[in-house]
Coordinates of C-alpha atoms and ligand atoms in Angstrom, one line a residue:
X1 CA -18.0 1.4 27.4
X2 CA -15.6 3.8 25.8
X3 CA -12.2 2.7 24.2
X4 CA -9.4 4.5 23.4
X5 CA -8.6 4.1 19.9
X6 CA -5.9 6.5 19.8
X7 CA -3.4 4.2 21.8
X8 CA -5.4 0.5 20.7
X9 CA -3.3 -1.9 18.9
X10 CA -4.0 -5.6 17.4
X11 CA -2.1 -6.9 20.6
X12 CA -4.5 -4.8 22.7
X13 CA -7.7 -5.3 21.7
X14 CA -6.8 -9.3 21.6
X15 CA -5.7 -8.9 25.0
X16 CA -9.2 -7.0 26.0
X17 CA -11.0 -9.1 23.9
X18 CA -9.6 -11.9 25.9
X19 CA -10.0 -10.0 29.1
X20 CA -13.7 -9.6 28.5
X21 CA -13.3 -5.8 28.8
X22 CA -15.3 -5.1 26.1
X23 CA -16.6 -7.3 22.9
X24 CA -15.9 -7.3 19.4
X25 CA -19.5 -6.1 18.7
X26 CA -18.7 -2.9 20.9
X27 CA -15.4 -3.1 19.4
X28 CA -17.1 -2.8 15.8
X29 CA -19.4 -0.3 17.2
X30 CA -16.6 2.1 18.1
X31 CA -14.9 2.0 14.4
X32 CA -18.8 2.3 12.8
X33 CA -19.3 5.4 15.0
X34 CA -15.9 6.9 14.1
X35 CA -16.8 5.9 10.4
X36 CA -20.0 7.8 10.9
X37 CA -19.1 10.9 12.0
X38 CA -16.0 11.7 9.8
X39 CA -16.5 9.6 6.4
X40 CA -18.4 11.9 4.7
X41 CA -15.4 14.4 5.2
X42 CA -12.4 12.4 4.7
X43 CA -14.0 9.8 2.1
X44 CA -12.0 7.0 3.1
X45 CA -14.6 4.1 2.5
X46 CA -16.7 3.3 -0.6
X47 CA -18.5 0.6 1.1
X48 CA -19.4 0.1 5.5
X49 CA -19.9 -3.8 4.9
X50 CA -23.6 -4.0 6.0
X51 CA -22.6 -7.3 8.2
X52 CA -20.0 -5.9 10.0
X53 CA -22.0 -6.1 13.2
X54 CA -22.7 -9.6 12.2
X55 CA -18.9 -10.5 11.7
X56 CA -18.4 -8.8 15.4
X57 CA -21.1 -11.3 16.7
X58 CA -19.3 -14.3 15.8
X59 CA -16.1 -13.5 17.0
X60 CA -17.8 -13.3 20.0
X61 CA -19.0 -16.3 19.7
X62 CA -15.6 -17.9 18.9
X63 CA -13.9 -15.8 21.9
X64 CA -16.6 -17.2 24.0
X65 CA -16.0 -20.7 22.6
X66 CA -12.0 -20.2 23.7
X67 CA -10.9 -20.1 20.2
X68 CA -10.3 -16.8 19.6
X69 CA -6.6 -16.3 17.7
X70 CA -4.7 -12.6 17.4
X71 CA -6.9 -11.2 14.7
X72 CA -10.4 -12.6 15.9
X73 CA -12.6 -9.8 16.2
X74 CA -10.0 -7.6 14.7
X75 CA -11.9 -4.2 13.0
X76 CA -10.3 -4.0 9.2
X77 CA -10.4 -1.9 6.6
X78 CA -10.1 -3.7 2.5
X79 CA -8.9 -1.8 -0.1
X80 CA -11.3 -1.6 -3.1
X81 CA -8.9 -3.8 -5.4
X82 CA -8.9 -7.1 -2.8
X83 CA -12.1 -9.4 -3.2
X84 CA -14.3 -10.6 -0.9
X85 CA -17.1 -12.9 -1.6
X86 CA -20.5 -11.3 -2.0
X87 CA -19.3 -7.8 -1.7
X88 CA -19.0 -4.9 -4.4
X89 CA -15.3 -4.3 -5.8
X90 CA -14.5 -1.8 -7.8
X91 CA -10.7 -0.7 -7.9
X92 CA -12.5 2.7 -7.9
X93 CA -12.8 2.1 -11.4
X94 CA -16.0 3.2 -13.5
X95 CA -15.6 -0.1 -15.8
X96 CA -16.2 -2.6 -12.2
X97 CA -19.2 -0.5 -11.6
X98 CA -21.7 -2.9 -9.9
X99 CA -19.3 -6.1 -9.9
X100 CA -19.4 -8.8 -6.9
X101 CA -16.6 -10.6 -5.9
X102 CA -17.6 -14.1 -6.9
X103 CA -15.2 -15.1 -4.1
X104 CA -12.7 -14.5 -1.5
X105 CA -9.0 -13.7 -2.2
X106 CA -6.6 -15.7 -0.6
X107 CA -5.1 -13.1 1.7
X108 CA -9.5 -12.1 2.7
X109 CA -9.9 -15.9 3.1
X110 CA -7.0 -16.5 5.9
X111 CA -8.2 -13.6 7.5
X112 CA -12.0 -14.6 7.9
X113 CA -10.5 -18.3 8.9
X114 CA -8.9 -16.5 12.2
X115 CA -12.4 -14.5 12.7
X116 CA -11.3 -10.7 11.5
X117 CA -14.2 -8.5 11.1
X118 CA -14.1 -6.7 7.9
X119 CA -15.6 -3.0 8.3
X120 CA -15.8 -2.0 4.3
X121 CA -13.6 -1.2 1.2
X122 CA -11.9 2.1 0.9
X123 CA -11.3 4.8 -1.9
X124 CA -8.2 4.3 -4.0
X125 CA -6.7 5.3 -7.5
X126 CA -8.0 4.1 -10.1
X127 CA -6.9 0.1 -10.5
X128 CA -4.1 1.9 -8.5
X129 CA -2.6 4.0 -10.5
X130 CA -1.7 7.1 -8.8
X131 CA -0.1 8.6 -5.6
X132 CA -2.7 10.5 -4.2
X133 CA -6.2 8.6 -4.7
X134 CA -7.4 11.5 -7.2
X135 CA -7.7 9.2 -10.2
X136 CA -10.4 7.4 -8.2
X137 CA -14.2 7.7 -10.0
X138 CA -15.3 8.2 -6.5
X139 CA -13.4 11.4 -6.1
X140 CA -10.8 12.4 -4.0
X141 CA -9.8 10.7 -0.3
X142 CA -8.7 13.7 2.2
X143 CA -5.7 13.4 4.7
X144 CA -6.8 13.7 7.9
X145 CA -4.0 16.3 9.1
X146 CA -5.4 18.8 6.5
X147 CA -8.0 18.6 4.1
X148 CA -6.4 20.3 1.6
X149 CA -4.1 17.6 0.9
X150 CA -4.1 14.1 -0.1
X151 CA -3.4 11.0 1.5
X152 CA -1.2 9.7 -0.6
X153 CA -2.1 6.6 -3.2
X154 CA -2.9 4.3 -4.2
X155 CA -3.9 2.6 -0.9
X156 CA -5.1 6.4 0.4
X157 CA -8.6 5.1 1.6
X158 CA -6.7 2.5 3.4
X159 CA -4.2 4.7 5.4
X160 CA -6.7 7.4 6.0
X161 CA -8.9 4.8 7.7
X162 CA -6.1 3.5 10.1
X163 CA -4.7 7.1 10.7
X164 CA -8.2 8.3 11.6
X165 CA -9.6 5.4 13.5
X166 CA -12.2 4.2 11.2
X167 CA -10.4 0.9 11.6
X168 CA -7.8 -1.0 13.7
X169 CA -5.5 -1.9 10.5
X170 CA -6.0 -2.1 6.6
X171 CA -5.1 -4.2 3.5
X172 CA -3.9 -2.4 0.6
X173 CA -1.8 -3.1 -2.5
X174 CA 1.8 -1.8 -3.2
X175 CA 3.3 -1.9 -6.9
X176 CA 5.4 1.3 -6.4
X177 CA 4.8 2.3 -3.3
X178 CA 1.3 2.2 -2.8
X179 CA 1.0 1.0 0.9
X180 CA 4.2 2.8 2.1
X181 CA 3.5 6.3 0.9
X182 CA 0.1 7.0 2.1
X183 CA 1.1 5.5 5.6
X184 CA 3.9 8.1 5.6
X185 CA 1.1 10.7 4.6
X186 CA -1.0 9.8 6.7
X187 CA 1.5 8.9 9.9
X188 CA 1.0 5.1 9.9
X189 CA 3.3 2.0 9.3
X190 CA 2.7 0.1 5.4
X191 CA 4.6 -2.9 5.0
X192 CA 5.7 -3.9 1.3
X193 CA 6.6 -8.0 1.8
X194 CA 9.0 -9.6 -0.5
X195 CA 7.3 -10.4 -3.6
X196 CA 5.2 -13.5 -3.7
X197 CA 5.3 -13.8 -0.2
X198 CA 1.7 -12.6 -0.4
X199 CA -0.7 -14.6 -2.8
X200 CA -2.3 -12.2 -5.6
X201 CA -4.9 -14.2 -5.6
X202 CA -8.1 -12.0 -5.6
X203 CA -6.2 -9.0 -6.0
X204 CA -7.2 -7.1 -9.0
X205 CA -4.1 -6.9 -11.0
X206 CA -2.0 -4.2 -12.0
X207 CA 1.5 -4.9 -12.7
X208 CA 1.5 -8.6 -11.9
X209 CA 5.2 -8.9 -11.6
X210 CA 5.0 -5.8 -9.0
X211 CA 2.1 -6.3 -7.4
X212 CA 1.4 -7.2 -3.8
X213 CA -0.9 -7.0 -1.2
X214 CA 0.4 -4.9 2.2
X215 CA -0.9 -4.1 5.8
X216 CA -1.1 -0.5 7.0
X217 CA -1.3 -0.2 10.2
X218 CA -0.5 1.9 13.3
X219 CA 3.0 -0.3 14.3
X220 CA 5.2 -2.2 12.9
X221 CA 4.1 -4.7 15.6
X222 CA 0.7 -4.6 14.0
X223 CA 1.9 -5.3 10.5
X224 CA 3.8 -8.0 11.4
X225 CA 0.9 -10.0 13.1
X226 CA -1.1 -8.9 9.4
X227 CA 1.3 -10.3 7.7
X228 CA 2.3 -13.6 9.4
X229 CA -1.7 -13.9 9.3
X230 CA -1.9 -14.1 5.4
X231 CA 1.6 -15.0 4.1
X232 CA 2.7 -18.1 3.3
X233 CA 2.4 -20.3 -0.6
X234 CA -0.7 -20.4 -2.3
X235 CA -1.9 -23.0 -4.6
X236 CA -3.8 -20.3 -6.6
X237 CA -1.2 -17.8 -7.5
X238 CA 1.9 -19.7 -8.7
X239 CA 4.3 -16.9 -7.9
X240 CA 3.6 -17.2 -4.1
X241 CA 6.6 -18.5 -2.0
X242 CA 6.9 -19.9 1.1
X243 CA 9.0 -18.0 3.6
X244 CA 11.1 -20.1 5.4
X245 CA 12.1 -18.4 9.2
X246 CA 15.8 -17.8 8.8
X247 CA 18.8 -18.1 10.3
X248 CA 20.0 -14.5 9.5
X249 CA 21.3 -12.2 12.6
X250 CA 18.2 -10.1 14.1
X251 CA 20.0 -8.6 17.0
X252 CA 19.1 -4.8 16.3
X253 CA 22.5 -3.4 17.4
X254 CA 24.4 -5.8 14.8
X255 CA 23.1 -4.2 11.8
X256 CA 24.8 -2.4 9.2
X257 CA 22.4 0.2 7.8
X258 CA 23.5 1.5 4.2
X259 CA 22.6 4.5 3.3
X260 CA 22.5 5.1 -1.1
X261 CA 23.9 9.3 -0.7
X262 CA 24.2 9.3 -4.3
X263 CA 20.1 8.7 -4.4
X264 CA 19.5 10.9 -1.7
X265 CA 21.2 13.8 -2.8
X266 CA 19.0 14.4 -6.2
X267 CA 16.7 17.4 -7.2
X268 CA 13.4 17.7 -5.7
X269 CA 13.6 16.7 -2.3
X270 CA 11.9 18.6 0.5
X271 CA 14.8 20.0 2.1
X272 CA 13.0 19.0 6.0
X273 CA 12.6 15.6 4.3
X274 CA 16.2 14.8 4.4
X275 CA 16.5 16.8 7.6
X276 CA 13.9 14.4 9.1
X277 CA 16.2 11.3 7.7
X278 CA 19.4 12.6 8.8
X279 CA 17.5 12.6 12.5
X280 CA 15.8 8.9 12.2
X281 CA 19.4 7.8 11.2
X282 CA 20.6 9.3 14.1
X283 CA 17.9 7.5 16.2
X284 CA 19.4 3.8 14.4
X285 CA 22.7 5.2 15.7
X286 CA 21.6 5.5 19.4
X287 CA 20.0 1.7 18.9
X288 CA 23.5 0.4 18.4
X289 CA 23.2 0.3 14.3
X290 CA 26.5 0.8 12.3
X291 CA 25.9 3.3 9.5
X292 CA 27.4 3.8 6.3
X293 CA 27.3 5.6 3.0
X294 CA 26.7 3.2 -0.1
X295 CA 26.4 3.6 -3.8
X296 CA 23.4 2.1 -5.6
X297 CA 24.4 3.7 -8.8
X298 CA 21.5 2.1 -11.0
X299 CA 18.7 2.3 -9.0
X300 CA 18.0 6.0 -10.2
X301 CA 16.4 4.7 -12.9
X302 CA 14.0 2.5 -11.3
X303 CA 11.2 4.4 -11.5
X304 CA 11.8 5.2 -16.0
X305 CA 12.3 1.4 -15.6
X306 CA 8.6 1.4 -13.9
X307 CA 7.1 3.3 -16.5
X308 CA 7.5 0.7 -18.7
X309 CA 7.2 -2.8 -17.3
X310 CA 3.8 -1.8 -15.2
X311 CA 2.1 0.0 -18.5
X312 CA 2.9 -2.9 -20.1
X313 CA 1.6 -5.3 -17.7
X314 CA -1.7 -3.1 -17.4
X315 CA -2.1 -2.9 -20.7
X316 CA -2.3 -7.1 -20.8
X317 CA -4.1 -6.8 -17.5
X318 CA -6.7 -4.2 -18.3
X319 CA -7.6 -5.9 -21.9
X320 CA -10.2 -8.5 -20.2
X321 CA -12.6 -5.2 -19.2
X322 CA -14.5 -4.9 -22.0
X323 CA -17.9 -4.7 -21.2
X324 CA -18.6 -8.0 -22.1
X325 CA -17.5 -9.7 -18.7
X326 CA -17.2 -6.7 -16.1
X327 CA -19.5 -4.1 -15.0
X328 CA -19.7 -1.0 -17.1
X329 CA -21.1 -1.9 -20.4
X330 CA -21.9 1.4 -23.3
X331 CA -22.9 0.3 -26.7
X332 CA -21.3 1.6 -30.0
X333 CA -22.6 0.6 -33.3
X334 CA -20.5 -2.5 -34.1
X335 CA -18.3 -5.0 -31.9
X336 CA -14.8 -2.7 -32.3
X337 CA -17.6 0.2 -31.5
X338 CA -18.7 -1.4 -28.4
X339 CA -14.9 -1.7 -26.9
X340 CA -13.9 1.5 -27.8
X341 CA -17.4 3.2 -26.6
X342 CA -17.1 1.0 -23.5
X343 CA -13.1 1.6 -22.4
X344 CA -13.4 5.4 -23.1
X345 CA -16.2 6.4 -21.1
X346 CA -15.1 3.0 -18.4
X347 CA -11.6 4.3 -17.7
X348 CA -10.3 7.5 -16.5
X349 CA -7.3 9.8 -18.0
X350 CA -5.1 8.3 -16.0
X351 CA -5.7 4.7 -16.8
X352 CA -6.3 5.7 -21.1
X353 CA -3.1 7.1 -20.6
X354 CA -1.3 4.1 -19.3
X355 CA -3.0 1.7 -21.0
X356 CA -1.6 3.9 -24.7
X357 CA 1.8 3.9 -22.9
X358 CA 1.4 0.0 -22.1
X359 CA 0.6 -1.2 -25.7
X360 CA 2.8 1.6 -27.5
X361 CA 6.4 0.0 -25.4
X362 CA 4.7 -3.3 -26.6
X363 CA 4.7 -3.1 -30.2
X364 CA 6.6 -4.3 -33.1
X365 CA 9.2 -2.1 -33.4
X366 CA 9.5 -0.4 -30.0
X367 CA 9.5 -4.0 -27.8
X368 CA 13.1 -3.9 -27.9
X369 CA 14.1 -0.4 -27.4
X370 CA 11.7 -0.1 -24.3
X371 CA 10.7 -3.1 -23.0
X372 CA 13.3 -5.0 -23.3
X373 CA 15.7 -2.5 -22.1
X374 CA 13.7 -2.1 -18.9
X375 CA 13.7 -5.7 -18.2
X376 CA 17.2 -5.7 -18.5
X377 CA 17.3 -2.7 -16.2
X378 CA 15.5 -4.4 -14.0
X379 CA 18.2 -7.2 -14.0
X380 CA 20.8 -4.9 -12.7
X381 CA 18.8 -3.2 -10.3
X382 CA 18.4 -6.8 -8.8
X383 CA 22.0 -7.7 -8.9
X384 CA 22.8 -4.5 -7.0
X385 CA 20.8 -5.5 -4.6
X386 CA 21.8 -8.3 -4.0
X387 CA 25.5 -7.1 -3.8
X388 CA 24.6 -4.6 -1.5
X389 CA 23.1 -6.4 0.7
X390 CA 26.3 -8.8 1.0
X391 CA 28.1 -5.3 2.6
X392 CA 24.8 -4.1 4.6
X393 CA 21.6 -5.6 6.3
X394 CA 19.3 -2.9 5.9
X395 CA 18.9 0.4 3.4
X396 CA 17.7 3.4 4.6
X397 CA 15.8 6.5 2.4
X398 CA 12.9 8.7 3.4
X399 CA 9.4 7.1 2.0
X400 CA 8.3 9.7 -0.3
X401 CA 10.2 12.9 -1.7
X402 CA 7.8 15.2 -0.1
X403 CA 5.1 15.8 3.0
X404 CA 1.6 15.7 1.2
X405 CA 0.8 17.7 -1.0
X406 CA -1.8 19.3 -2.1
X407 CA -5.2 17.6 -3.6
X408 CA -5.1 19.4 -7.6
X409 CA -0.8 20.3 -7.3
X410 CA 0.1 17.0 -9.1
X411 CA -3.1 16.1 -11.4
X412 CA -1.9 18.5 -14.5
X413 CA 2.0 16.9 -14.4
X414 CA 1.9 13.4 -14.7
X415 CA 5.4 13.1 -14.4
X416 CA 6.0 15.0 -11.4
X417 CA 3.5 13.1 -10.3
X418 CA 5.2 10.1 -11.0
X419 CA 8.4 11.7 -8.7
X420 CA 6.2 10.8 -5.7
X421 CA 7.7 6.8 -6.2
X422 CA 11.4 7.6 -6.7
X423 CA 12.2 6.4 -3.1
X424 CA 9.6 3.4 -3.3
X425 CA 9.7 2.0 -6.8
X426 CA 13.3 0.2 -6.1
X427 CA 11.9 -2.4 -3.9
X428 CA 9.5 -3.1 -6.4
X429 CA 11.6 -3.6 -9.4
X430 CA 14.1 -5.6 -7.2
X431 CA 11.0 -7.5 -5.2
X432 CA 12.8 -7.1 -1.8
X433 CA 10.8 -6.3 1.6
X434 CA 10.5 -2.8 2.6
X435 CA 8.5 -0.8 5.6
X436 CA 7.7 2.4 6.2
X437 CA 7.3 3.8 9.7
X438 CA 6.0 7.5 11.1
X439 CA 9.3 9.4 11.7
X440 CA 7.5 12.6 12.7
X441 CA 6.4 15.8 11.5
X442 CA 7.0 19.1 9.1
X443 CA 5.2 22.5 8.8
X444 CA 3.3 23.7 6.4
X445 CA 0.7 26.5 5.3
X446 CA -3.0 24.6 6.3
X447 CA -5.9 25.0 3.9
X448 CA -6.1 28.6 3.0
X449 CA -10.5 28.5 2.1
X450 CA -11.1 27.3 6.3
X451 CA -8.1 29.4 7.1
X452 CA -6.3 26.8 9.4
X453 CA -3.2 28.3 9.2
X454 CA 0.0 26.4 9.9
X455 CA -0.4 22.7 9.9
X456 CA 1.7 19.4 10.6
X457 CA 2.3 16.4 8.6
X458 CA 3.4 13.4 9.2
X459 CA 6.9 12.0 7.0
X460 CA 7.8 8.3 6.5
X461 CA 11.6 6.7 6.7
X462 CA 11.8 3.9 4.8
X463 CA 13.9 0.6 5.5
X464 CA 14.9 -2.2 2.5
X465 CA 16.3 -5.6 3.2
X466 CA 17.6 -8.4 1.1
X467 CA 15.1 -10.7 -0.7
X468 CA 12.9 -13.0 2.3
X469 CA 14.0 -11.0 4.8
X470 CA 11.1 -9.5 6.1
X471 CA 11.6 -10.2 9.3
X472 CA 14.5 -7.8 10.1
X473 CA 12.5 -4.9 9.1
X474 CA 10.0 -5.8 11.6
X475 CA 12.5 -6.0 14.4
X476 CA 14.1 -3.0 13.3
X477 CA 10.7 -1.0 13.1
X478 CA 9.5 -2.0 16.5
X479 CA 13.0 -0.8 18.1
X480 CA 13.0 2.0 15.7
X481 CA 8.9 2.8 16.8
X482 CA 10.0 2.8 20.9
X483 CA 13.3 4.3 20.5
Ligands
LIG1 N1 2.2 5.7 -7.7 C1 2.4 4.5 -8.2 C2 1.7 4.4 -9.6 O1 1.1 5.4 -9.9 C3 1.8 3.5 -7.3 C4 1.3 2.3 -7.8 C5 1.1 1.3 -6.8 O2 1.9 1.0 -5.9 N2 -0.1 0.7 -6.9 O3 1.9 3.6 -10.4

């Protein structure tokens, strides 16, 4: 039995599942073979989930049973930061080395409830932190259009997976863009809900205010059934919120799409990149969308605003790995020796760095000249927001800055590292839904040591809406994906 994963969706496979045209054990089969013959390359899982075949088997057995739902039997990837019970999770952290998920997160646990098989964990930065999954102790994940370039990060494992058909769809975690810019990498859809609408539950934290898990997958169609699968209010994370289906317009050719010039128009933008924008707007045009110029004067300085809030919240977050509790454990010659002995060799550069940053914009003295004023940043980053979205349903900007680049070009400059999120970090800071979809490709010189020559890679144009208003984005994707 051979399947076509190139063209497979969620809506697919349930519809051959239900069909009987193949099972989800030859389903799983297909991904596992996939996974075997290009992991090793592209590094995209830590961990193949030794009972995947197992999972497969009883789906089947539900399917047989006529209670098979959309996701039963569904091949999915986990990125290393979600728990499940009884497996290995790491963040791709040193410090987590050898730690078990003493039990399911709430997003694993609705999943397993409608029979999803879960095919393994994939490579990601460190706890998160990064934009190209180099900071992970695992090394580097590849993109799959050339291997001299990354996927994106944090969730790179994750989008690699779905772009390369080691599985069907992925979770992975956004708190500045981490699901959105290695689907636009990698030439897949990642879905950034509203905040809360997701519980963090089981997620290993990083900005807790920010943080929240996403699908990546190959539509927005796909996402969408991800999503509605896990969503919903949680009695375990208290931030969760229930989304109520609203009465907002969804008629595609309604919509006012905003478009924030001002933000566009700033140094260090790929020059295709907003050529590749100016054609997906065009595309919104031809669906019936009315488009407009707006100003968004404050969001510029999202991302410094970022660079404070989540360091802090690592910082807080990151104290409990010590050693003591978690994983990684190196001895020094007294108690404070043990920590220090412990978090130094535990953490990469990336994470010492932030966790410094975190507990410097903390302290007596500098609380109020940096923390505070991001917070109140923050604040009027939300209020423009909302106003904007009083004058416009949707905002559109291209995902990331830039195609990929390449693996090493970033790792010496933090900060233009930290360029990668200026186009994601907003939706963060003002917790409102955002998607990325595929919005096709750019040239560039391939990897010079196989000699490839020219290559193609994928870009990403991103759409915003107002706080709970997920939905729209989905209907505007799935137009916007068959237009
Ligand atoms: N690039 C962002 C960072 O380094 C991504 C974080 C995220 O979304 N997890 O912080």
């Amino acid at each position: 039995m051979s399947i076509d994963l190139n063209t497979l969706t969620i809506k697919k496979a349930h519809d051959a599942l239900l069909r009987g045209e193949y099972s989800a054990l030859e389903l799983a089969e297909a991904y596992l073979a996939e996974i075997e013959k290009k992991n090793e390359r592209l590094n995209a899982y830590l961990e193949v989930f030794e009972d995947a075949r197992e999972q497969a088997k009883e789906a089947d057995r539900r399917i047989k049973e006529g209670k098979a739902r959309v996701l039963t039997g569904i091949p999915l990837a986990l990125k290393d930061n979600i728990l499940m019970k009884g497996k290995k999770v790491n963040a791709s952290s040193r410090i987590l080395q050898g730690y078990v998920a003493p039990y399911d997160s709430t997003a694993v646990s609705r999943l397993k409830t409608q029979g999803a098989v879960f095919l393994g964990r994939t490579n990601m930065d460190e706890f998160a932190m990064g934009s190209s999954t180099e900071t992970s102790y695992f090394g580097p994940t590849k993109n799959p259009y050339d291997k001299s370039r990354v996927p994106g990060g944090s969730s790179g494992g994750a989008a690699v997976a779905v772009a390369s058909n080691l599985a069907l769809a992925a979770l992975g975690s956004d708190t500045a863009g981490s699901v959105r810019q290695p689907a636009a990498f990698c030439g897949v859809t990642g879905f950034k809900p509203t905040y809360g609408t997701i519980s963090r539950h089981g997620l290993i934290a990083m900005g807790s205010s920010l943080d929240i898990i996403g699908p990546i997958a190959k539509t927005a169609e796909d996402s969408e059934i991800l999503f509605d699968a896990i969503k919903g209010k949680d009695p375990l994370d208290c931030t969760s919120i229930e989304l109520k289906v609203n009465s907002q317009k969804l008629k595609v050719s309604d919509l006012k799409i905003g478009i924030p010039r001002n933000f566009l128009e700033m140094k260090g933008i790929d020059e295709d990149v907003l050529a590749s924008f100016n054609e997906s707007i065009q595309t919104l045009k031809k669906l019936g969308c009315a488009v407009q110029d707006i100003t968004l004067p404050t969001i510029r300085h999202a991302l410094a605003a970022y660079y404070i809030i989540m360091p802090a919240e690592l910082s807080t977050n990151l104290a409990r790995y010590d050693g003591v509790k978690y994983g990684f454990y190196k001895p020094g010659d007294s108690l404070l020796g043990d920590y220090i002995a412990t978090r130094t060799d535990g953490f990469g550069k990336e994470a010492r760095r932030r966790l410094l940053l975190g507990a410097y914009v903390l302290s007596s003295g500098y609380y109020d000249a940096y923390y505070r004023t991001a917070i109140s940043v923050r604040t009027l980053i939300e209020k423009e927001f909302a106003e904007a979205f009083k004058g416009v349903d949707v905002i559109a900007t291209p995902t990331a800055p830039t195609p990929a680049f390449k693996i090493g070009e970033k790792t010496k400059d933090p900060l233009s590292m930290y360029l990668a999120d200026i186009f994601t970090v907003p939706a963060n800071i003002g917790a409102i839904p955002a998607l990325s979809v595929p919005s096709g490709f750019v040239e560039r010189s391939g990897d010079s040591s196989t000699g490839s020559g020219r290559v193609r890679l994928p870009l990403g144009f991103q759409i915003m809406a107002g706080h709970r208003n997920d939905a729209l984005l989905f209907e505007l994707g799935k137009k916007f994906q068959s237009a």
